[in-house]
Amino acid sequence: MSLADNFMSAARQILLATENIKRLDEKVSRLADDVSSIDRRLIRIETFVEVGQRPSRRRTLPGETT
């Protein structure tokens, strides 16, 4: 291989690596959005469970006896 062929091969590999990195970056961004969405949902579920586990207090009107 000549020097020009080596240079072109290296340049091609760099371009392919750059494209792969861009695609991976987009995928990571989408995954980060998904994780954020899942985190918000999990917080809502945890809150729902915590509220459901609290003992309920029966409210009475003033002067009422239980």
PDB file of C-alpha atoms in Angstrom, residues 10-60:
ATOM      1  CA  ALA A  10      -7.206   5.919   8.041  1.00  0.00           C
ATOM      2  CA  ALA A  11      -9.458   8.827   7.046  1.00  0.00           C
ATOM      3  CA  ARG A  12     -12.262   6.398   6.149  1.00  0.00           C
ATOM      4  CA  GLN A  13     -11.909   4.644   9.510  1.00  0.00           C
ATOM      5  CA  ILE A  14     -12.011   7.968  11.327  1.00  0.00           C
ATOM      6  CA  LEU A  15     -15.197   8.960   9.488  1.00  0.00           C
ATOM      7  CA  LEU A  16     -16.821   5.608  10.276  1.00  0.00           C
ATOM      8  CA  ALA A  17     -15.831   5.909  13.929  1.00  0.00           C
ATOM      9  CA  THR A  18     -17.235   9.445  14.043  1.00  0.00           C
ATOM     10  CA  GLU A  19     -20.561   8.278  12.590  1.00  0.00           C
ATOM     11  CA  ASN A  20     -20.699   5.400  15.065  1.00  0.00           C
ATOM     12  CA  ILE A  21     -20.054   7.792  17.942  1.00  0.00           C
ATOM     13  CA  LYS A  22     -22.831  10.120  16.728  1.00  0.00           C
ATOM     14  CA  ARG A  23     -25.309   7.223  16.531  1.00  0.00           C
ATOM     15  CA  LEU A  24     -24.302   5.993  19.972  1.00  0.00           C
ATOM     16  CA  ASP A  25     -24.688   9.505  21.374  1.00  0.00           C
ATOM     17  CA  GLU A  26     -28.235   9.698  19.994  1.00  0.00           C
ATOM     18  CA  LYS A  27     -29.067   6.298  21.477  1.00  0.00           C
ATOM     19  CA  VAL A  28     -27.649   7.300  24.862  1.00  0.00           C
ATOM     20  CA  SER A  29     -29.706  10.502  24.780  1.00  0.00           C
ATOM     21  CA  ARG A  30     -32.869   8.510  24.058  1.00  0.00           C
ATOM     22  CA  LEU A  31     -32.023   6.058  26.829  1.00  0.00           C
ATOM     23  CA  ALA A  32     -31.465   8.951  29.243  1.00  0.00           C
ATOM     24  CA  ASP A  33     -34.914  10.312  28.361  1.00  0.00           C
ATOM     25  CA  ASP A  34     -36.433   6.861  28.891  1.00  0.00           C
ATOM     26  CA  VAL A  35     -34.715   6.490  32.266  1.00  0.00           C
ATOM     27  CA  SER A  36     -35.952   9.918  33.324  1.00  0.00           C
ATOM     28  CA  SER A  37     -39.498   8.985  32.340  1.00  0.00           C
ATOM     29  CA  ILE A  38     -39.272   5.664  34.179  1.00  0.00           C
ATOM     30  CA  ASP A  39     -37.887   7.457  37.245  1.00  0.00           C
ATOM     31  CA  ARG A  40     -40.863   9.852  37.313  1.00  0.00           C
ATOM     32  CA  ARG A  41     -43.271   6.941  36.972  1.00  0.00           C
ATOM     33  CA  LEU A  42     -41.544   5.011  39.745  1.00  0.00           C
ATOM     34  CA  ILE A  43     -41.745   8.008  42.064  1.00  0.00           C
ATOM     35  CA  ARG A  44     -45.498   8.243  41.414  1.00  0.00           C
ATOM     36  CA  ILE A  45     -45.930   4.523  42.122  1.00  0.00           C
ATOM     37  CA  GLU A  46     -43.864   4.755  45.321  1.00  0.00           C
ATOM     38  CA  THR A  47     -45.946   7.722  46.480  1.00  0.00           C
ATOM     39  CA  PHE A  48     -49.152   5.830  45.712  1.00  0.00           C
ATOM     40  CA  VAL A  49     -47.945   2.830  47.737  1.00  0.00           C
ATOM     41  CA  GLU A  50     -46.800   5.012  50.647  1.00  0.00           C
ATOM     42  CA  VAL A  51     -50.138   6.807  50.776  1.00  0.00           C
ATOM     43  CA  GLY A  52     -51.938   3.466  50.625  1.00  0.00           C
ATOM     44  CA  GLN A  53     -49.907   2.120  53.539  1.00  0.00           C
ATOM     45  CA  ARG A  54     -50.719   5.004  55.874  1.00  0.00           C
ATOM     46  CA  PRO A  55     -53.374   4.162  58.412  1.00  0.00           C
ATOM     47  CA  SER A  56     -56.497   6.057  57.512  1.00  0.00           C
ATOM     48  CA  ARG A  57     -57.998   8.306  60.119  1.00  0.00           C
ATOM     49  CA  ARG A  58     -61.737   8.551  60.263  1.00  0.00           C
ATOM     50  CA  ARG A  59     -62.716  12.170  60.456  1.00  0.00           C
ATOM     51  CA  THR A  60     -65.519  13.065  62.800  1.00  0.00           C
TER      52      THR A  60
END
